[in-house]
Short mmCIF file of C-alpha atoms in Angstrom, two decimals:
data_model
loop_
_atom_site.label_atom_id
_atom_site.label_comp_id
_atom_site.label_asym_id
_atom_site.label_seq_id
_atom_site.Cartn_x
_atom_site.Cartn_y
_atom_site.Cartn_z
CA MET A 19 -0.14 -0.14 -0.03
CA ASP A 20 2.92 2.69 0.86
CA VAL A 21 4.24 1.41 -2.59
CA LEU A 22 1.03 2.68 -4.12
CA THR A 23 0.71 5.50 -2.42
CA GLY A 24 4.37 6.77 -3.28
CA THR A 25 4.08 5.41 -6.67
CA LEU A 26 0.57 7.96 -6.95
CA ILE A 27 1.92 10.77 -5.32
CA GLY A 28 5.00 10.87 -7.42
CA ALA A 29 3.69 10.67 -10.71
CA PHE A 30 0.63 13.53 -9.44
CA VAL A 31 4.05 15.69 -8.89
CA VAL A 32 5.52 14.64 -11.99
CA TRP A 33 2.31 15.60 -14.00
CA PHE A 34 1.81 18.57 -11.56
CA VAL A 35 5.11 20.35 -11.85
CA CYS A 36 6.78 18.90 -15.12
CA ILE A 37 4.03 18.32 -17.89
CA ARG A 38 0.64 20.18 -16.48
CA HIS A 39 2.85 23.44 -16.97
CA HIS A 40 4.63 22.38 -20.42
CA GLY A 41 3.72 24.79 -23.30
CA LYS A 42 0.38 26.97 -22.73
CA GLY A 43 -0.51 25.33 -19.64
CA PRO A 44 -2.49 27.20 -16.62
CA LYS A 45 0.18 29.49 -15.30
CA LYS A 46 0.49 31.31 -18.60
CA TYR A 47 -2.94 31.66 -19.96
CA LYS A 48 -2.67 35.50 -18.74
CA ILE A 49 0.58 37.65 -19.41
CA ARG A 50 0.93 41.03 -18.60
CA ARG A 51 3.16 43.39 -19.46
CA LYS A 52 5.31 44.32 -16.07
CA GLY A 53 4.97 48.37 -16.18
CA LYS A 54 2.61 48.32 -19.31
CA TYR A 55 -0.50 49.21 -17.34
CA ASP A 56 -2.29 50.07 -20.79
CA LEU A 57 -1.69 47.73 -22.81
CA GLU A 58 -4.82 44.78 -22.77
CA TYR A 59 -4.20 41.00 -21.46
CA ILE A 60 -2.25 38.64 -24.21
CA PRO A 61 -4.61 35.48 -23.83
CA ARG A 62 -3.60 32.43 -23.36
CA THR A 63 -4.99 29.14 -24.10
CA VAL A 64 -6.75 27.50 -20.81
CA LYS A 65 -5.80 23.67 -20.56
CA VAL A 66 -6.87 22.75 -16.66
CA PRO A 67 -8.34 18.75 -17.02
CA ALA A 68 -11.04 17.89 -15.51
CA VAL A 69 -11.59 15.98 -12.15
CA ARG A 70 -14.16 14.11 -10.32
CA GLY A 71 -15.13 11.55 -8.30
CA TRP A 72 -11.93 9.21 -7.35
CA LYS A 73 -9.64 11.58 -8.54
CA THR A 74 -10.67 14.17 -6.21
CA SER A 75 -10.43 12.09 -3.32
CA LEU A 76 -7.15 11.60 -4.83
CA VAL A 77 -6.02 15.04 -5.39
CA CYS A 78 -7.58 16.40 -1.76
CA LYS A 79 -6.38 13.48 0.15
CA VAL A 80 -2.67 14.37 -1.70
CA ALA A 81 -3.01 18.02 -0.95
CA ASN A 82 -3.86 17.10 3.08
CA SER A 83 -0.47 14.75 2.99
CA TYR A 84 2.76 16.54 4.67
CA PHE A 85 3.67 16.97 1.03
CA GLY A 86 0.91 18.44 -0.39
CA LYS A 87 1.02 20.74 3.00
CA MET A 88 4.89 21.73 2.16
CA PHE A 89 4.52 22.48 -1.62
CA LEU A 90 1.65 21.37 -2.92
CA LEU A 91 -0.64 23.97 -1.61
CA ASP A 92 0.99 26.92 -2.61
CA MET A 93 2.45 25.69 -6.17
CA MET A 94 -1.88 25.32 -6.56
CA LEU A 95 -2.53 28.65 -4.86
CA GLN A 96 0.33 30.40 -7.16
CA ASN A 97 -0.69 28.71 -10.14
CA GLY A 98 -4.68 29.81 -9.50
CA ASP A 99 -3.28 33.54 -8.66
CA PHE A 100 -5.21 33.17 -5.58
CA LYS A 101 -1.92 34.29 -3.59
CA ILE A 102 -2.69 38.13 -4.33
CA PHE A 103 -5.41 37.77 -2.55
CA ARG A 104 -3.44 36.49 0.83
CA THR A 105 -0.67 39.42 0.15
CA ILE A 106 -2.66 42.33 -0.87
CA GLN A 107 -2.12 45.40 0.97
CA MET A 108 -5.07 47.82 0.70
CA LYS A 109 -3.82 51.37 1.41
CA MET A 110 -7.32 52.75 1.52
CA ASN A 111 -8.89 53.43 5.05
CA PRO A 112 -12.20 52.68 5.63
CA THR A 113 -15.06 55.34 5.71
CA PHE A 114 -16.63 55.28 9.11
CA TYR A 115 -19.27 58.09 8.56
CA PRO A 116 -21.16 59.58 5.81
CA ASN A 117 -19.80 61.39 2.90
CA ILE A 118 -22.88 62.70 1.56
CA GLU A 119 -23.59 66.51 2.50
CA LEU A 120 -27.35 66.56 3.99
CA THR A 121 -29.51 68.77 2.66
CA GLU A 122 -31.70 68.93 5.61
CA PRO A 123 -31.07 69.90 9.37
CA CYS A 124 -29.90 66.70 11.37
CA ALA A 125 -31.22 66.52 14.81
CA LYS A 126 -28.61 65.89 17.58
CA PRO A 127 -29.39 63.69 20.15
CA ASP A 128 -29.97 66.29 22.66
CA ASP A 129 -32.97 68.24 20.66
CA VAL A 130 -34.74 64.74 20.48
CA SER A 131 -37.00 64.01 24.06
CA LEU A 132 -39.56 60.84 23.60
CA THR A 133 -41.81 59.59 25.93
CA ASN A 134 -41.27 55.86 26.69
CA GLU A 135 -44.41 55.28 24.58
CA GLU A 136 -43.39 57.64 21.87
CA MET A 137 -40.07 55.68 21.47
CA GLN A 138 -41.49 52.09 21.69
CA GLU A 139 -44.25 53.60 19.00
CA VAL A 140 -41.02 53.84 16.76
CA LEU A 141 -39.41 50.89 17.41
CA ASN A 142 -42.27 48.74 17.13
CA GLY A 143 -44.80 51.15 15.04
CA SER A 144 -48.54 51.88 15.56
CA VAL A 145 -51.06 49.27 15.38
CA ALA A 146 -53.34 52.19 15.38
CA LYS A 147 -51.45 54.11 12.40
CA ASP A 148 -50.38 50.82 10.24
CA GLY A 149 -51.71 48.06 11.73
CA PHE A 150 -48.53 46.25 11.98
CA ASN A 151 -46.33 45.96 14.85
CA PHE A 152 -43.07 44.04 15.14
CA ASN A 153 -43.04 41.00 17.76
CA CYS A 154 -39.88 39.78 19.30
CA ALA A 155 -39.51 36.33 20.11
CA GLN A 156 -39.53 37.45 24.45
CA ASP A 157 -43.38 38.73 22.93
CA PHE A 158 -44.36 35.25 21.69
CA VAL A 159 -42.86 33.08 24.23
CA ARG A 160 -44.39 35.07 27.31
CA GLN A 161 -47.72 34.61 25.82
CA TYR A 162 -47.03 31.11 25.17
CA LYS A 163 -46.38 30.52 28.85
CA SER A 164 -49.70 32.99 29.54
CA GLY A 165 -51.63 30.77 27.26
CA GLU A 166 -52.81 33.46 25.38
CA THR A 167 -51.33 31.52 22.48
CA THR A 168 -49.82 28.38 21.36
CA PRO A 169 -46.89 27.38 19.15
CA THR A 170 -49.62 25.99 17.06
CA ALA A 171 -51.77 28.96 16.65
CA VAL A 172 -48.54 31.01 15.96
CA ALA A 173 -47.93 28.59 13.24
CA GLU A 174 -51.16 28.19 11.49
CA ASN A 175 -50.97 32.17 10.97
CA ALA A 176 -48.01 32.10 9.62
CA ILE A 177 -48.79 29.15 6.91
CA ILE A 178 -51.15 31.51 6.03
CA ALA A 179 -48.45 34.37 5.85
CA ILE A 180 -46.75 32.03 3.49
CA THR A 181 -49.13 32.26 1.28
CA ASN A 182 -50.25 35.92 1.65
CA SER A 183 -46.57 36.70 0.67
CA GLU A 184 -45.74 34.93 -2.89
CA LYS A 185 -45.05 38.33 -4.47
CA LEU A 186 -41.78 38.44 -2.09
CA ASN A 187 -40.15 35.68 -3.11
CA ALA A 188 -38.67 35.41 0.27
CA ILE A 189 -39.89 31.45 0.93
CA VAL A 190 -38.91 29.19 -1.87
CA LYS A 191 -39.35 25.78 -0.11
CA TYR A 192 -41.81 24.71 3.19
CA ASP A 193 -43.77 21.85 4.43
CA ILE A 194 -46.77 22.38 6.15
CA ALA A 195 -47.06 19.04 7.22
CA SER A 196 -44.00 19.24 8.91
CA ILE A 197 -44.80 23.17 10.07
CA LYS A 198 -48.15 21.45 12.28
CA LYS A 199 -45.92 18.42 13.48
CA GLN A 200 -43.25 20.74 15.14
CA ALA A 201 -45.63 23.50 16.47
CA ALA A 202 -47.73 20.72 17.91
CA ALA A 203 -44.50 19.05 20.07
CA SER A 204 -43.84 22.82 21.22
CA THR A 205 -47.65 23.17 22.59
CA ASP A 206 -47.07 19.87 24.19
CA ARG A 207 -43.78 21.08 25.53
CA TYR A 208 -45.74 24.08 27.06
CA ARG A 209 -48.71 22.56 28.30
CA THR A 210 -46.60 19.82 30.28
CA ASN A 211 -44.19 22.22 31.21
CA THR A 212 -41.16 20.55 29.88
CA THR A 213 -40.17 23.37 26.95
CA LEU A 214 -36.47 22.97 25.97
CA SER A 215 -34.88 26.93 25.87
CA PRO A 216 -36.24 30.66 26.22
CA ILE A 217 -36.88 30.83 22.14
CA ASP A 218 -38.95 26.99 22.27
CA GLY A 219 -41.76 27.49 19.66
CA VAL A 220 -40.10 30.69 17.98
CA ILE A 221 -40.93 30.29 14.36
CA ILE A 222 -37.47 30.84 12.19
CA VAL A 223 -36.39 30.74 8.96
CA VAL A 224 -33.21 29.10 7.07
CA LYS A 225 -31.17 30.67 4.37
CA ASP A 226 -30.57 27.91 1.21
CA GLU A 227 -27.18 27.89 2.28
CA PHE A 228 -27.91 26.04 4.96
CA ALA A 229 -29.19 22.20 4.54
CA VAL A 230 -32.52 21.29 5.48
CA LYS A 231 -33.43 17.76 5.81
CA GLY A 232 -35.96 17.12 3.51
CA PHE A 233 -35.12 20.14 0.86
CA PRO A 234 -33.32 20.23 -1.95
CA HIS A 235 -29.94 22.05 -0.74
CA THR A 236 -28.84 24.39 -3.64
CA SER A 237 -27.57 28.06 -2.27
CA GLY A 238 -29.73 29.64 -4.81
CA SER A 239 -28.66 28.05 -7.71
CA SER A 240 -31.23 26.04 -10.28
CA TYR A 241 -27.87 24.11 -10.83
CA ARG A 242 -26.83 22.06 -7.77
CA HIS A 243 -28.97 19.18 -7.52
CA PRO A 244 -32.00 20.67 -7.22
CA ASN A 245 -33.91 17.31 -7.22
CA GLU A 246 -31.72 15.72 -4.39
CA PRO A 247 -33.58 16.44 -0.86
CA ALA A 248 -30.60 16.79 2.24
CA LYS A 249 -30.64 13.85 4.44
CA ALA A 250 -29.83 15.15 7.60
CA ASP A 251 -29.77 19.03 8.98
CA SER A 252 -27.21 21.76 9.01
CA GLY A 253 -25.40 22.14 12.70
CA VAL A 254 -27.08 25.58 13.03
CA VAL A 255 -30.32 24.40 12.13
CA THR A 256 -29.83 20.47 14.42
CA LYS A 257 -28.97 23.16 17.10
CA MET A 258 -32.14 25.41 16.81
CA ARG A 259 -34.04 22.45 16.32
CA ASP A 260 -32.59 21.03 19.52
CA LEU A 261 -34.18 24.52 20.86
CA GLY A 262 -37.81 23.87 19.93
CA CYS A 263 -37.66 26.64 17.36
CA ILE A 264 -40.15 26.16 14.52
CA VAL A 265 -38.18 25.44 11.15
CA LEU A 266 -41.02 27.19 9.41
CA ALA A 267 -38.89 27.43 5.97
CA VAL A 268 -35.93 27.53 3.19
CA VAL A 269 -35.58 31.30 2.02
CA ASN A 270 -33.96 32.78 -0.97
CA MET A 271 -31.03 34.18 -1.43
CA HIS A 272 -28.63 35.85 -3.65
CA GLU A 273 -27.14 32.85 -6.32
CA PHE A 274 -24.36 31.14 -3.78
CA GLY A 275 -24.49 34.43 -2.15
CA ILE A 276 -22.36 36.32 -4.79
CA GLY A 277 -24.39 39.75 -4.98
CA THR A 278 -25.78 42.42 -2.64
CA SER A 279 -29.32 42.37 -4.49
CA GLY A 280 -31.02 39.49 -3.57
CA ASN A 281 -32.12 38.93 -7.38
CA ASN A 282 -32.26 35.86 -7.91
CA PRO A 283 -33.28 34.65 -11.62
CA ASN A 284 -33.02 31.23 -11.20
CA LYS A 285 -36.63 29.16 -10.96
CA GLY A 286 -37.93 28.31 -7.66
CA PHE A 287 -36.32 31.79 -6.43
CA GLY A 288 -37.03 35.03 -8.67
CA ALA A 289 -36.23 38.43 -6.96
CA CYS A 290 -36.41 39.09 -3.23
CA ARG A 291 -38.46 42.06 -2.68
CA THR A 292 -38.50 44.17 0.68
CA PRO A 293 -42.10 44.14 2.32
CA TYR A 294 -42.45 47.50 2.08
CA HIS A 295 -42.46 48.25 -1.58
CA LEU A 296 -42.59 45.23 -4.08
CA ASP A 297 -40.81 47.23 -6.56
CA HIS A 298 -37.41 47.15 -4.52
CA PHE A 299 -35.12 44.53 -4.03
CA SER A 300 -34.93 42.81 -0.12
CA GLY A 301 -30.63 43.53 -0.38
CA GLY A 302 -28.51 40.27 -0.44
CA SER A 303 -27.33 37.61 -0.15
CA SER A 304 -29.15 36.93 2.81
CA SER A 305 -32.35 38.12 0.87
CA GLY A 306 -35.23 36.02 2.15
CA CYS A 307 -33.84 36.01 5.38
CA ALA A 308 -34.78 39.85 6.22
CA SER A 309 -37.48 40.09 4.06
CA ALA A 310 -39.21 37.14 6.16
CA VAL A 311 -38.44 38.78 9.52
CA GLY A 312 -39.22 42.09 8.25
CA ALA A 313 -42.90 40.97 6.97
CA GLY A 314 -43.24 39.42 10.10
CA ILE A 315 -43.27 36.03 8.49
CA ALA A 316 -40.72 34.28 10.94
CA THR A 317 -39.47 35.86 14.05
CA MET A 318 -36.07 34.84 13.30
CA GLY A 319 -33.83 34.40 10.41
CA ILE A 320 -30.31 32.20 9.97
CA GLY A 321 -28.79 33.18 7.58
CA THR A 322 -24.26 34.25 6.46
CA ASP A 323 -22.57 37.27 6.36
CA GLY A 324 -19.06 37.47 4.02
CA GLY A 325 -19.13 40.84 2.87
CA GLY A 326 -22.57 42.51 4.19
CA SER A 327 -24.84 39.36 3.08
CA ILE A 328 -26.30 39.84 6.18
CA ARG A 329 -25.93 43.76 7.16
CA ILE A 330 -27.11 44.98 3.62
CA PRO A 331 -30.75 42.65 3.68
CA SER A 332 -31.35 43.91 7.42
CA ALA A 333 -31.45 47.76 6.38
CA TYR A 334 -33.05 47.21 3.61
CA CYS A 335 -35.66 45.54 5.74
CA GLY A 336 -35.91 47.31 8.20
CA VAL A 337 -34.70 44.25 10.69
CA VAL A 338 -31.58 44.16 13.13
CA GLY A 339 -28.94 41.74 11.46
CA LEU A 340 -26.33 40.70 13.84
#
């Protein structure tokens, strides 16, 4: 076995170092003339072998071996021009304050004097004024404990909200039977005083970037196994279920998280919209999370943020993004 492994590693090294770089290899796919930044790139033919199946497994094992960590990974990063992202130095300081000139006078903190009731109206809205106000997780739990409502009743309303909010394109995958089953279990726990956590029965939605058992896990794309349901929950979904949360639905996202608008043209997704104005995007890439929470369909949404993917849609939809 050691001889076979050594032979394979040796053959791979010979191919990678000697053969693959010969002629018009990927390392020279584009050469920019040094110092001549006003000239166009010189295109080169790219010849990169397709590696899939057992070959992918072999390359991964070799790359993660002692030899791979010493030499191979560095070479692969260099050949793919990825090292520039690890060595580049950004000398521009970030902007912390708005650089747009205000056209109207801005009130200073000392100029504002609101009563507690007025502050609550600012934060939660006015039912008398617009018929809607935000309810936090604590509000639901308080009413569950007092018996004013139950997770089952709230889940029934959430199901109705899903069907009434199709124009948002926030909710993309859900199972009514599963929602009712989760809600019934939470209702029983409140009745028997055996709740699993302080947020038992709170309704959440999950970005399509996380696997949710029973639903295709596609990261907002129609090309990534759209007809293959996930066989298990991702770690964060498992944790939320352990806390007793009701996983309402899988929600929309910008395809593969590469974008900030939430405009997803793929089948089964569509452009996700802010609940305040259907002609506006909800922001991305965690677009469905912010839209669903902003619309009051769910109390919380589980998203991801690599460069603004939670912060942007939260700002667009008027909700808190952490």
